[in-house]
Amino acid sequence: MPRQIHLAAHFPGVNNTTVWSDPRSGSQIDFASFVHLARTAERAKFDFFFLAEGLRLRELKGRIHDLDVAGRPESLTVLSALAAVTTRLGLAATVNSTFNEPYEVARRLASLDHLSGGRAAWNVVTSYDAFTGENFRRGGFLDEADRYTRAAEFLQTARELWDSWTDRDLLADPAAGQFVREGAGEFAHHGRHFDIHGRFATPRGPQGHPVIIQAGDSEEGREFAARDADVIFSRHSTLEDGRAFYKDVKSRLAKYGRRSEDLKILPAVTYVLGDTDADAAERAAEIRRAQVSPQTAIAFLEAVWGRDLSGYDPDGPLPDVEPDLGEGVSKGRAQFRGDRAATVRQWRALAGERGLSIRDLAIETTARQTFVGTARTVADRIDEFVQTDAADGFIFVPHLTPGGLDDLAEHVVPLLQEKGVFRADYTGPTLRDHLGLGPARTAEETS
Ligand SMILES: Cc1cc2nc3c(=O)[nH]c(=O)nc-3n(C[C@H](O)[C@H](O)[C@H](O)COP(=O)(O)O)c2cc1C
């Protein structure tokens, strides 16, 4: 049997994938938008619905960076509401491990797992920056080097809390007059980042532990995923890059006593369909231009140049000034984390070689669609990635809210089902079932 593909839906927003200016774009906040995308994903038998998180509005040059989409509701609240209008779809929340406390996060995730009948997932992200920290009581209190040690201890503590109840602890025995078994919920964690004890208020969810997702690319991030995660949300979405990442991460599993199939690698991808491949390519080019407005192109360069470039013509050549390599002008998720001087050199060479304007260059380097073609071309390509170890599946990030996955569900998914590489229906009730994962490992097993 060919390898089975996993598919997930990302509610669109930020990072100039979303074309909010398109007349077909709807609200990013109305519940109806979330319901539309989630129901589309469930109709198509997707594994899960994914919500990202931003804990502070991004800024560029000290002003709100609103060239993409700015402002979104809190993930677990939205997913709890979606639990009531879906029956099988997994519900994945991005929740930061730096600015939260394990007790509270574990309680909310266990609650979502109960409310949804075993469909909760947690994308453990580790943003640590002082800019985000200013929103919180303790401010930017963590060094970058510590964020994964805190994340690992945070997750381990959450596992201990989930394990503090067994499936036999809710007695509800009127004859004995006893509702809960004595000792239920008892926990004690004494560690470097957390020193807590007490009784955990929420019984163990149907999945035991929610599915754990990791999104991060550094050496520490990859180790964290290899040891602790069930799914990686990756940015490695080309065939070659995907294969290299896949090989690297999967080769790390054995030292933690895990098998290749215990960790699913799902890159974030986009798609554009057309009646012919040429037609799709033309539509893809139009969408790319819409994703990178003239203002977005200038802002994109400013994040790397570290200075005001508003006097430059987006349709003209790259700035002739040298970058300011100081602190930078962008804050929050818009931050550029690479080597800025090297990037400027590379871009100048690329623009010179190909005669690219500022906007052309921004389009070329930021807004590339992964799968472009007829439904058949796209289905074959998705399958090729999975059968040749570039991914276990994908998290689709549509460019339109909320109808952006409609044609994927309608035209591509049936072809994958025909090929026998994607399920025709859900085979179990929980997200762990959809992902083909075994029972959650206990805190004892992961310590
Ligand atoms: C595909 C992907 C999606 C991410 N989504 C979020 C997010 O929604 N919210 C967030 O705060 N961080 C997000 N992150 C950031 C990561 O959690 C992490 O902080 C960042 O990648 C740096 O970690 P690293 O040094 O291990 O790469 C995302 C990262 C990746 C690769």
XYZ file of C-alpha atoms in Angstrom, residues 45-425:
381
model
C -11.377 14.509 5.824
C -8.341 16.595 6.777
C -6.447 15.606 9.912
C -6.645 18.968 11.623
C -7.369 22.677 11.564
C -4.490 24.873 12.697
C -4.377 28.306 14.303
C -1.168 30.311 14.595
C -0.597 32.871 17.329
C 0.869 36.348 17.606
C 1.163 37.753 21.126
C 1.815 41.322 20.066
C 0.984 43.363 16.980
C 4.073 43.535 14.841
C 5.798 46.842 14.218
C 7.920 48.338 11.509
C 9.708 51.616 12.159
C 7.795 51.900 15.434
C 4.377 51.688 13.769
C 1.927 48.804 13.515
C 2.910 46.574 10.620
C -0.485 46.049 9.032
C 0.378 45.330 5.433
C -0.700 41.725 5.886
C -3.435 40.915 8.374
C -3.135 42.302 11.905
C -5.074 41.196 14.982
C -6.497 37.762 15.634
C -8.570 36.147 18.356
C -7.085 33.730 20.880
C -6.653 30.197 19.537
C -8.094 27.983 22.290
C -11.213 30.108 22.527
C -11.852 29.824 18.789
C -11.107 26.087 18.751
C -13.442 25.418 21.678
C -16.239 27.042 19.712
C -15.297 25.030 16.610
C -15.425 21.817 18.638
C -19.192 22.313 18.784
C -19.703 22.623 15.021
C -17.357 19.835 13.864
C -17.219 16.174 14.846
C -13.955 14.636 13.627
C -11.536 17.385 12.639
C -8.451 17.798 14.854
C -8.137 21.241 16.483
C -4.581 22.560 16.824
C -3.742 25.620 18.921
C -0.448 27.474 18.901
C 0.404 28.315 22.508
C 3.672 29.870 23.591
C 5.761 28.151 26.281
C 7.692 31.256 27.314
C 4.917 33.589 28.413
C 2.539 31.023 29.950
C 2.411 28.654 32.910
C 2.145 24.858 32.525
C -0.765 24.446 34.935
C -2.977 26.861 33.030
C -2.043 25.623 29.551
C -2.388 21.951 30.545
C -5.827 22.656 32.013
C -7.060 24.477 28.916
C -5.754 21.817 26.533
C -7.232 18.983 28.604
C -10.515 20.897 28.551
C -10.414 21.238 24.750
C -9.627 17.532 24.475
C -12.733 16.735 26.561
C -15.014 19.194 24.769
C -13.953 17.920 21.343
C -13.964 14.197 22.128
C -10.180 13.778 21.735
C -9.262 16.190 18.969
C -6.903 18.661 20.680
C -3.355 19.484 19.540
C -0.797 21.936 20.894
C 1.764 23.675 18.716
C 4.452 24.507 21.282
C 6.153 27.716 20.145
C 9.040 29.360 21.887
C 9.111 33.045 20.884
C 11.032 34.758 23.649
C 11.707 38.325 22.505
C 11.603 41.221 24.923
C 9.318 43.123 22.542
C 6.608 40.475 23.008
C 7.529 40.178 26.690
C 6.559 43.806 27.312
C 2.929 42.668 27.119
C 3.407 40.349 30.100
C 3.838 40.731 33.823
C 7.382 39.426 33.861
C 8.473 41.197 30.687
C 11.193 39.729 28.453
C 12.548 37.506 31.221
C 14.137 34.695 29.246
C 17.429 34.473 27.317
C 17.127 32.995 23.849
C 19.408 30.142 24.918
C 16.904 29.147 27.616
C 13.711 29.111 25.607
C 13.944 25.447 24.559
C 15.019 24.295 28.020
C 11.948 26.065 29.381
C 9.813 24.629 26.558
C 11.012 21.085 27.300
C 10.396 21.447 31.032
C 7.061 23.172 30.349
C 5.897 20.257 28.206
C 7.192 17.672 30.662
C 5.357 19.443 33.495
C 2.165 19.538 31.426
C 2.525 15.780 30.809
C 2.859 15.192 34.554
C -0.318 17.194 35.114
C -2.228 15.219 32.462
C -0.948 11.972 34.015
C -1.985 13.040 37.509
C -5.444 11.615 36.772
C -5.895 8.036 35.623
C -8.853 6.817 33.601
C -10.164 5.143 36.774
C -10.217 8.251 38.986
C -13.753 9.440 38.286
C -15.763 6.998 40.399
C -19.137 8.751 40.631
C -20.228 5.976 42.993
C -23.431 6.927 44.856
C -23.416 3.750 46.982
C -19.998 4.585 48.395
C -20.775 8.320 48.396
C -17.544 8.918 46.568
C -17.171 10.918 43.380
C -13.408 11.058 42.857
C -10.810 8.506 43.916
C -8.649 9.795 46.758
C -5.279 10.914 45.313
C -6.663 11.981 41.946
C -4.841 14.925 40.374
C -1.952 14.894 42.832
C 1.271 16.234 41.363
C 4.625 17.660 42.348
C 7.161 19.065 39.925
C 10.460 20.431 41.191
C 12.615 21.741 38.343
C 14.685 24.687 37.208
C 11.857 26.636 35.583
C 8.848 25.300 37.500
C 8.518 24.316 41.109
C 4.868 23.488 41.697
C 2.731 20.953 43.526
C -0.932 20.467 44.306
C -3.916 18.793 42.689
C -4.705 19.212 39.030
C -8.302 20.288 38.498
C -9.081 18.658 35.146
C -9.440 14.913 34.500
C -7.319 13.307 31.786
C -8.655 13.985 28.261
C -9.709 11.241 25.818
C -6.309 11.321 24.096
C -4.399 11.242 27.376
C -2.190 14.035 26.096
C -3.069 16.306 23.172
C -1.061 15.805 19.978
C 2.172 17.807 20.294
C 3.310 19.936 17.343
C 6.613 21.782 17.061
C 7.434 24.658 14.701
C 11.026 25.822 14.707
C 14.120 25.127 12.755
C 17.237 25.557 14.875
C 19.360 22.662 16.099
C 17.633 22.878 19.507
C 14.232 23.047 17.829
C 14.907 19.893 15.810
C 16.108 17.997 18.892
C 13.074 19.125 20.849
C 10.835 17.844 18.050
C 12.695 14.541 17.724
C 12.358 13.889 21.446
C 8.953 15.356 22.213
C 6.712 16.131 19.226
C 4.178 14.091 17.250
C 4.160 16.546 14.317
C 6.593 19.139 12.942
C 5.183 22.159 11.177
C 8.055 23.021 8.833
C 8.927 25.709 6.344
C 10.822 23.293 4.078
C 8.378 23.129 1.219
C 10.470 22.426 -1.882
C 11.257 18.860 -2.893
C 15.000 19.087 -2.283
C 14.851 21.161 0.851
C 12.021 19.001 2.172
C 14.013 15.798 1.646
C 17.089 17.188 3.412
C 15.012 18.351 6.407
C 13.058 15.088 6.501
C 16.224 13.004 6.519
C 17.871 15.140 9.162
C 14.942 15.133 11.585
C 13.960 11.487 11.108
C 17.555 10.402 11.715
C 17.383 12.008 15.173
C 14.476 9.832 16.376
C 16.284 6.563 17.083
C 18.357 7.999 19.912
C 15.106 8.751 21.758
C 13.816 5.229 21.142
C 11.297 6.446 18.575
C 10.376 5.186 15.103
C 10.212 7.207 11.907
C 6.402 7.047 11.853
C 6.138 8.480 15.377
C 6.851 12.001 14.074
C 4.974 13.417 11.070
C 6.677 16.171 9.102
C 4.181 18.577 7.556
C 5.520 21.610 5.657
C 3.391 24.738 5.249
C 2.380 24.968 1.602
C 0.214 26.973 -0.773
C -1.455 26.001 -4.031
C -3.043 27.503 -7.147
C -5.303 25.537 -9.498
C -6.180 26.201 -13.147
C -7.911 24.458 -16.065
C -4.480 23.937 -17.614
C -1.003 24.126 -16.100
C -0.344 27.331 -18.060
C -3.560 28.860 -16.812
C -2.624 28.012 -13.212
C 0.857 29.512 -13.671
C -0.699 32.747 -14.903
C -3.074 32.876 -11.911
C -0.185 32.124 -9.567
C 1.775 35.102 -10.926
C -1.261 37.373 -10.409
C -1.675 36.161 -6.831
C 2.010 36.709 -6.103
C 1.696 40.336 -7.244
C -1.366 40.798 -5.040
C 0.499 39.290 -2.073
C 3.329 41.796 -2.472
C 1.850 45.279 -2.811
C 4.251 48.190 -3.519
C 4.145 49.101 0.210
C 4.770 45.481 1.228
C 7.806 45.357 -1.069
C 9.346 48.453 0.535
C 8.559 47.169 4.045
C 10.115 43.820 3.165
C 13.367 45.502 2.151
C 13.335 47.818 5.163
C 13.272 44.815 7.509
C 16.582 43.692 6.003
C 18.190 47.084 5.288
C 17.300 48.211 8.800
C 16.477 51.725 7.599
C 13.748 53.856 6.106
C 13.458 53.215 2.357
C 10.156 54.981 1.790
C 11.789 57.364 -0.708
C 12.565 54.517 -3.110
C 10.383 53.589 -6.084
C 9.061 50.000 -5.679
C 9.258 49.616 -9.452
C 12.830 50.935 -9.545
C 16.179 49.328 -8.771
C 17.320 48.139 -5.327
C 18.484 50.860 -2.882
C 22.054 52.026 -3.442
C 22.550 52.796 0.282
C 24.271 50.265 2.521
C 22.175 48.450 5.159
C 22.210 49.644 8.757
C 23.155 46.520 10.673
C 22.107 47.908 14.061
C 19.062 46.751 15.949
C 16.725 46.766 12.948
C 13.400 48.439 12.343
C 10.993 45.519 12.533
C 9.676 43.949 15.712
C 7.630 40.828 16.392
C 6.993 38.190 13.760
C 8.075 40.487 10.898
C 11.634 40.351 12.184
C 14.317 39.131 9.790
C 16.628 36.729 11.611
C 19.233 35.891 8.952
C 22.567 37.542 8.087
C 21.371 40.888 6.763
C 24.614 42.026 5.063
C 24.934 38.714 3.214
C 21.274 38.833 2.218
C 21.669 42.339 0.758
C 24.700 41.174 -1.262
C 22.784 38.144 -2.562
C 19.743 40.193 -3.509
C 21.818 42.788 -5.339
C 23.460 40.030 -7.360
C 20.101 38.388 -8.141
C 18.417 41.676 -9.074
C 21.387 42.668 -11.275
C 21.452 39.318 -13.061
C 17.726 39.224 -13.761
C 16.940 42.945 -14.015
C 14.518 42.854 -11.041
C 12.876 45.903 -9.453
C 12.356 46.164 -5.680
C 8.864 44.715 -6.022
C 9.969 41.972 -8.429
C 12.650 40.941 -5.965
C 10.204 40.860 -3.046
C 7.819 38.770 -5.145
C 10.621 36.450 -6.160
C 11.915 35.888 -2.639
C 8.782 35.851 -0.483
C 5.685 34.806 -2.318
C 6.194 31.511 -4.044
C 3.364 29.015 -4.407
C 4.266 25.409 -3.720
C 1.790 23.522 -5.906
C 0.640 25.130 -9.156
C -1.236 23.394 -11.969
C -4.358 21.472 -12.830
C -5.954 19.440 -10.029
C -4.263 16.366 -11.533
C -0.814 18.012 -11.600
C -1.203 19.184 -8.008
C -2.447 15.803 -6.740
C 0.454 14.001 -8.458
C 2.979 16.442 -7.048
C 1.615 16.191 -3.482
C 1.847 12.423 -3.779
C 5.388 12.586 -5.167
C 6.562 14.616 -2.155
C 5.157 12.072 0.262
C 6.223 8.915 -1.575
C 9.798 10.243 -1.942
C 10.385 11.328 1.663
C 10.095 15.087 1.320
C 7.112 15.196 3.732
C 4.466 13.079 5.460
C 1.823 15.519 4.309
C 1.094 19.227 4.331
C -0.429 22.108 6.193
C -2.227 24.140 3.528
C -2.148 27.910 3.952
C -4.725 29.365 1.545
C -4.387 32.929 0.310
C -8.094 33.691 0.733
C -10.216 33.758 3.908
C -12.386 31.767 4.348
C -13.021 30.096 0.967
C -9.384 29.456 0.072
C -9.502 25.683 0.496
C -12.805 25.101 -1.292
C -11.336 24.105 -4.645
C -8.584 21.986 -3.092
C -11.252 20.024 -1.207
C -13.455 19.729 -4.250
C -10.954 18.968 -7.003
C -7.665 17.687 -5.557
C -8.678 15.596 -2.549
C -10.900 13.232 -4.641
C -7.926 12.537 -6.915
C -5.748 11.664 -3.926
C -8.514 9.370 -2.680
C -8.732 7.716 -6.115
C -4.999 7.078 -6.005
C -5.461 5.353 -2.633
C -3.084 7.727 -0.853
C -5.627 9.637 1.213
C -8.467 8.326 3.361
C -12.032 8.324 2.023
C -13.333 8.704 5.567
